[in-house]
Amino acid sequence: MAITVQTYTTKEEAVRVAADAFEALIRERAKAGKTAVLGLATGSTPIALYKELIRRHKENGLSFKNVISFNLDEYCGLPGTHDQSYRYFMNDQLFNHIDIDKANTHVPLGTLPDAEIDAHCKSYEEAIKAAGGIDIQLLGIGRTGHIGFNEPPSSAESRTRKVHLDELTRKDNAVFFGDLAKVPHYAVTMGCGTVLDAKKVLLLAWGEPKAEIVAKSIKGPQTEQVPASWLQKHKDCVFILDKAAASKL
Ligand code: F6R
């Protein structure tokens, strides 16, 4: 199975294409009286897409009442009220601006004691299954090749679990925290196997700094050392790129 690559001159164009995929799914399911299950990501990459979805909600009547969402990951140690937690990010960047029922939004909990994390991860996986599985999983990609926070080495079978963050990831994310020392060392993330179970996967990447890892993920060997390379196994995975992110293909 090969990854489908779509390259656009501008990020804005690329974002519209990604938004179209989400809008089509949500509207089609709403028409049939059914739910749409979205796998969502945080970080800088999806911000423009969330803005576009909010615009479509406000201007075109796109409703999220039938949407159930599962986020990929959360930092350990940060409660949802912390402005760098991924729960906070999702509320702030998307959920607070659309008509989604917050009870239908799921983000892993980062504040549980170690003894309770395994059970939480299992129940996260079970909740995804109970919702009918993820229809579209949105991904960004880290320069380590991580998807979610599946740092190298991560197996294709990995499931939701607590993971140790790579130093390169901590450094890349230090811009959001303003200080490297404040970036957590651990996170809870869906596994590569969890992501591969989604019916459709859309990975977005912008800018030259992502070009090398994007090329490795698409053209390189499938390996634990580049967790995003496992996406080559998926039957419906699309990389939506701007020109710069596609420049090493
Ligand atoms: C975010 C996530 C990460 C990011 C990746 C890219 O929920 O799981 O895999 O998608 O670190 O981050 P940005 O978009 O900030 O370059």
CSV table of C-alpha atoms and ligand atoms in Angstrom, one decimal:
chain,number,residue,atom,x,y,z
A,1,MET,CA,0.0,0.0,0.0
A,2,ALA,CA,1.4,3.4,-0.9
A,3,ILE,CA,0.8,6.7,0.8
A,4,THR,CA,-1.1,9.1,-1.4
A,5,VAL,CA,0.7,12.5,-1.7
A,6,GLN,CA,-1.2,15.7,-2.5
A,7,THR,CA,1.0,18.8,-2.8
A,8,TYR,CA,-0.4,22.3,-2.9
A,9,THR,CA,1.2,25.6,-3.7
A,10,THR,CA,0.0,27.2,-0.5
A,11,LYS,CA,-0.9,26.0,2.9
A,12,GLU,CA,-4.3,27.8,2.6
A,13,GLU,CA,-5.2,25.6,-0.4
A,14,ALA,CA,-4.1,22.5,1.4
A,15,VAL,CA,-6.1,23.4,4.5
A,16,ARG,CA,-9.3,23.8,2.3
A,17,VAL,CA,-8.8,20.3,0.9
A,18,ALA,CA,-8.4,18.8,4.4
A,19,ALA,CA,-11.5,20.8,5.6
A,20,ASP,CA,-13.5,19.5,2.7
A,21,ALA,CA,-12.8,15.9,3.7
A,22,PHE,CA,-14.0,16.6,7.3
A,23,GLU,CA,-17.0,18.6,6.1
A,24,ALA,CA,-18.1,15.9,3.6
A,25,LEU,CA,-17.9,13.2,6.3
A,26,ILE,CA,-19.8,15.2,8.9
A,27,ARG,CA,-22.6,16.3,6.6
A,28,GLU,CA,-23.0,12.8,5.0
A,29,ARG,CA,-23.3,11.3,8.5
A,30,ALA,CA,-25.7,14.0,9.7
A,31,LYS,CA,-27.9,13.4,6.7
A,32,ALA,CA,-28.1,9.7,7.6
A,33,GLY,CA,-28.7,10.5,11.3
A,34,LYS,CA,-25.3,9.0,12.2
A,35,THR,CA,-22.2,10.2,14.1
A,36,ALA,CA,-18.8,11.0,12.6
A,37,VAL,CA,-15.8,10.0,14.7
A,38,LEU,CA,-12.8,12.2,14.3
A,39,GLY,CA,-9.2,11.6,15.5
A,40,LEU,CA,-7.7,15.0,16.2
A,41,ALA,CA,-4.2,16.4,16.7
A,42,THR,CA,-2.7,19.5,18.4
A,43,GLY,CA,0.5,21.5,17.7
A,44,SER,CA,1.0,24.3,15.2
A,45,THR,CA,0.1,22.2,12.1
A,46,PRO,CA,-3.7,21.9,12.5
A,47,ILE,CA,-4.4,25.4,13.7
A,48,ALA,CA,-5.2,26.8,10.3
A,49,LEU,CA,-7.5,23.8,9.6
A,50,TYR,CA,-9.4,24.4,12.9
A,51,LYS,CA,-9.8,28.0,11.9
A,52,GLU,CA,-11.3,27.0,8.6
A,53,LEU,CA,-13.7,24.5,10.3
A,54,ILE,CA,-14.8,27.2,12.7
A,55,ARG,CA,-15.4,29.6,9.7
A,56,ARG,CA,-17.5,26.9,8.0
A,57,HIS,CA,-19.5,26.4,11.2
A,58,LYS,CA,-20.1,30.2,11.6
A,59,GLU,CA,-20.6,31.1,7.9
A,60,ASN,CA,-21.9,27.9,6.2
A,61,GLY,CA,-23.8,26.2,9.0
A,62,LEU,CA,-21.5,23.2,9.4
A,63,SER,CA,-22.7,21.6,12.6
A,64,PHE,CA,-20.6,19.4,14.9
A,65,LYS,CA,-23.5,18.1,16.9
A,66,ASN,CA,-23.1,14.6,15.5
A,67,VAL,CA,-19.3,14.6,16.0
A,68,ILE,CA,-17.4,12.4,18.5
A,69,SER,CA,-13.7,13.2,18.8
A,70,PHE,CA,-10.6,11.5,20.2
A,71,ASN,CA,-7.4,13.4,20.5
A,72,LEU,CA,-4.1,11.7,19.9
A,73,ASP,CA,-2.2,12.6,23.0
A,74,GLU,CA,-1.7,14.7,26.2
A,75,TYR,CA,1.3,15.7,28.2
A,76,CYS,CA,1.8,14.0,31.5
A,77,GLY,CA,1.5,16.2,34.5
A,78,LEU,CA,-0.6,19.0,32.9
A,79,PRO,CA,-4.3,19.3,33.9
A,80,GLY,CA,-6.8,20.5,31.3
A,81,THR,CA,-6.7,23.9,32.8
A,82,HIS,CA,-3.0,24.4,32.1
A,83,ASP,CA,-2.6,26.6,29.0
A,84,GLN,CA,-0.1,24.2,27.4
A,85,SER,CA,-2.2,21.0,28.0
A,86,TYR,CA,-3.7,19.6,24.8
A,87,ARG,CA,-7.2,19.6,26.4
A,88,TYR,CA,-6.8,23.4,26.8
A,89,PHE,CA,-5.5,23.7,23.3
A,90,MET,CA,-8.5,21.8,21.8
A,91,ASN,CA,-11.1,23.9,23.7
A,92,ASP,CA,-9.3,27.1,22.8
A,93,GLN,CA,-8.5,26.4,19.2
A,94,LEU,CA,-11.7,24.5,18.2
A,95,PHE,CA,-14.3,23.2,20.7
A,96,ASN,CA,-15.2,26.5,22.3
A,97,HIS,CA,-16.0,27.9,18.9
A,98,ILE,CA,-18.3,25.2,17.4
A,99,ASP,CA,-21.4,23.4,18.5
A,100,ILE,CA,-19.8,20.1,19.5
A,101,ASP,CA,-21.1,18.6,22.7
A,102,LYS,CA,-18.0,18.7,25.0
A,103,ALA,CA,-19.1,15.4,26.5
A,104,ASN,CA,-18.3,13.9,23.1
A,105,THR,CA,-14.7,15.2,23.0
A,106,HIS,CA,-12.0,12.9,24.4
A,107,VAL,CA,-8.4,13.8,25.2
A,108,PRO,CA,-6.3,11.3,27.2
A,109,LEU,CA,-5.8,12.3,30.8
A,110,GLY,CA,-2.2,13.3,31.7
A,111,THR,CA,-2.7,13.7,35.4
A,112,LEU,CA,-3.4,10.2,36.6
A,113,PRO,CA,-1.0,8.4,39.0
A,114,ASP,CA,1.1,5.7,37.2
A,115,ALA,CA,-0.9,2.9,38.8
A,116,GLU,CA,-4.0,4.1,37.0
A,117,ILE,CA,-2.6,4.9,33.5
A,118,ASP,CA,-2.8,1.4,32.0
A,119,ALA,CA,-6.5,1.1,32.8
A,120,HIS,CA,-7.1,4.6,31.5
A,121,CYS,CA,-5.3,3.8,28.2
A,122,LYS,CA,-7.4,0.6,27.8
A,123,SER,CA,-10.6,2.4,28.4
A,124,TYR,CA,-9.5,5.1,25.8
A,125,GLU,CA,-9.1,2.3,23.3
A,126,GLU,CA,-12.4,0.8,24.3
A,127,ALA,CA,-14.2,4.1,23.9
A,128,ILE,CA,-12.9,4.5,20.4
A,129,LYS,CA,-14.2,1.0,19.5
A,130,ALA,CA,-17.5,1.7,21.2
A,131,ALA,CA,-17.9,4.8,19.1
A,132,GLY,CA,-17.5,2.7,16.0
A,133,GLY,CA,-13.8,3.4,15.3
A,134,ILE,CA,-12.2,6.6,14.0
A,135,ASP,CA,-13.5,7.7,10.5
A,136,ILE,CA,-10.8,10.2,9.8
A,137,GLN,CA,-7.6,10.5,11.8
A,138,LEU,CA,-5.8,13.8,11.5
A,139,LEU,CA,-2.0,13.8,12.0
A,140,GLY,CA,0.9,16.2,12.1
A,141,ILE,CA,4.4,14.8,12.1
A,142,GLY,CA,7.3,15.5,14.4
A,143,ARG,CA,10.9,15.8,13.1
A,144,THR,CA,11.7,12.6,14.9
A,145,GLY,CA,9.2,10.9,12.7
A,146,HIS,CA,6.6,10.7,15.5
A,147,ILE,CA,2.9,10.5,14.9
A,148,GLY,CA,0.9,11.3,18.0
A,149,PHE,CA,3.8,11.1,20.5
A,150,ASN,CA,5.0,7.7,19.2
A,151,GLU,CA,8.7,8.4,19.2
A,152,PRO,CA,11.3,6.1,17.7
A,153,PRO,CA,11.4,3.2,18.4
A,154,SER,CA,7.6,2.6,18.2
A,155,SER,CA,6.1,-0.6,16.8
A,156,ALA,CA,3.3,-0.7,14.3
A,157,GLU,CA,1.3,-2.6,16.9
A,158,SER,CA,1.7,-0.1,19.7
A,159,ARG,CA,-1.5,1.0,21.5
A,160,THR,CA,-2.4,3.9,23.8
A,161,ARG,CA,0.2,4.1,26.5
A,162,LYS,CA,2.5,6.4,28.5
A,163,VAL,CA,5.7,7.3,26.5
A,164,HIS,CA,8.9,9.2,27.0
A,165,LEU,CA,9.4,12.2,24.8
A,166,ASP,CA,12.4,12.6,22.6
A,167,GLU,CA,14.7,15.5,23.4
A,168,LEU,CA,14.3,16.9,19.8
A,169,THR,CA,10.5,16.9,20.4
A,170,ARG,CA,10.9,18.7,23.7
A,171,LYS,CA,13.1,21.3,22.1
A,172,ASP,CA,10.7,21.8,19.2
A,173,ASN,CA,7.8,22.2,21.6
A,174,ALA,CA,9.7,24.5,24.0
A,175,VAL,CA,8.6,27.5,21.8
A,176,PHE,CA,5.1,27.0,23.2
A,177,PHE,CA,6.2,26.7,26.8
A,178,GLY,CA,8.7,29.5,26.5
A,179,ASP,CA,11.3,27.4,28.4
A,180,LEU,CA,12.7,23.9,27.7
A,181,ALA,CA,12.7,23.1,31.4
A,182,LYS,CA,8.9,23.4,31.5
A,183,VAL,CA,8.3,20.9,28.7
A,184,PRO,CA,7.1,17.6,30.2
A,185,HIS,CA,9.2,14.5,29.7
A,186,TYR,CA,6.3,12.1,29.4
A,187,ALA,CA,3.0,11.9,27.6
A,188,VAL,CA,0.0,9.6,27.0
A,189,THR,CA,-0.5,8.8,23.3
A,190,MET,CA,-2.6,6.6,21.1
A,191,GLY,CA,-0.3,4.0,19.6
A,192,CYS,CA,0.7,3.6,15.9
A,193,GLY,CA,-1.6,0.6,15.9
A,194,THR,CA,-4.5,2.7,17.2
A,195,VAL,CA,-3.8,5.2,14.3
A,196,LEU,CA,-3.6,2.4,11.7
A,197,ASP,CA,-7.0,1.2,12.8
A,198,ALA,CA,-8.6,4.5,11.6
A,199,LYS,CA,-10.6,4.2,8.4
A,200,LYS,CA,-8.9,7.1,6.8
A,201,VAL,CA,-5.7,9.0,7.8
A,202,LEU,CA,-4.9,12.6,6.8
A,203,LEU,CA,-1.4,13.8,7.7
A,204,LEU,CA,-0.7,17.5,7.2
A,205,ALA,CA,2.8,19.0,7.0
A,206,TRP,CA,4.0,22.5,6.3
A,207,GLY,CA,7.4,24.0,5.7
A,208,GLU,CA,10.9,23.0,4.9
A,209,PRO,CA,11.8,21.7,8.4
A,210,LYS,CA,9.4,18.8,7.8
A,211,ALA,CA,10.6,18.0,4.2
A,212,GLU,CA,13.3,15.4,5.2
A,213,ILE,CA,11.1,13.4,7.6
A,214,VAL,CA,8.1,13.5,5.2
A,215,ALA,CA,10.3,12.0,2.5
A,216,LYS,CA,11.7,9.3,4.8
A,217,SER,CA,8.2,8.4,5.9
A,218,ILE,CA,6.8,8.0,2.4
A,219,LYS,CA,9.8,6.5,0.6
A,220,GLY,CA,12.0,5.0,3.3
A,221,PRO,CA,11.7,1.5,4.8
A,222,GLN,CA,8.9,0.8,7.2
A,223,THR,CA,10.8,0.9,10.5
A,224,GLU,CA,10.3,1.5,14.2
A,225,GLN,CA,12.9,4.3,13.8
A,226,VAL,CA,10.5,6.3,11.7
A,227,PRO,CA,7.1,5.6,13.3
A,228,ALA,CA,5.3,7.6,10.5
A,229,SER,CA,6.7,5.1,8.0
A,230,TRP,CA,4.1,2.6,9.4
A,231,LEU,CA,1.5,4.7,7.6
A,232,GLN,CA,2.7,3.0,4.4
A,233,LYS,CA,0.7,0.0,5.6
A,234,HIS,CA,-2.6,1.9,5.7
A,235,LYS,CA,-5.0,1.4,2.8
A,236,ASP,CA,-6.3,5.0,2.8
A,237,CYS,CA,-3.6,7.4,4.0
A,238,VAL,CA,-3.1,10.8,2.4
A,239,PHE,CA,-0.3,13.3,3.1
A,240,ILE,CA,-1.5,16.8,2.4
A,241,LEU,CA,1.6,19.0,2.0
A,242,ASP,CA,2.7,22.4,1.0
A,243,LYS,CA,5.5,22.8,-1.6
A,244,ALA,CA,8.2,23.2,1.0
A,245,ALA,CA,7.2,20.1,3.0
A,246,ALA,CA,7.2,18.1,-0.3
A,247,SER,CA,10.5,19.5,-1.5
A,248,LYS,CA,12.6,16.3,-0.7
A,249,LEU,CA,10.2,13.8,-2.3
B,1,F6R,C1,0.0,16.6,18.3
B,1,F6R,C2,0.9,15.4,18.0
B,1,F6R,C3,2.2,15.6,17.4
B,1,F6R,C4,2.4,16.8,16.4
B,1,F6R,C5,3.8,16.9,15.9
B,1,F6R,C6,4.0,18.1,15.0
B,1,F6R,O1,-1.2,16.1,18.9
B,1,F6R,O2,0.5,14.4,18.2
B,1,F6R,O3,2.5,14.4,16.7
B,1,F6R,O4,1.5,16.6,15.3
B,1,F6R,O5,4.7,17.0,17.0
B,1,F6R,O6,3.8,19.3,15.7
B,1,F6R,P1,3.7,20.7,15.0
B,1,F6R,O7,2.4,20.7,14.3
B,1,F6R,O8,3.7,21.7,16.2
B,1,F6R,O9,4.8,20.8,14.1
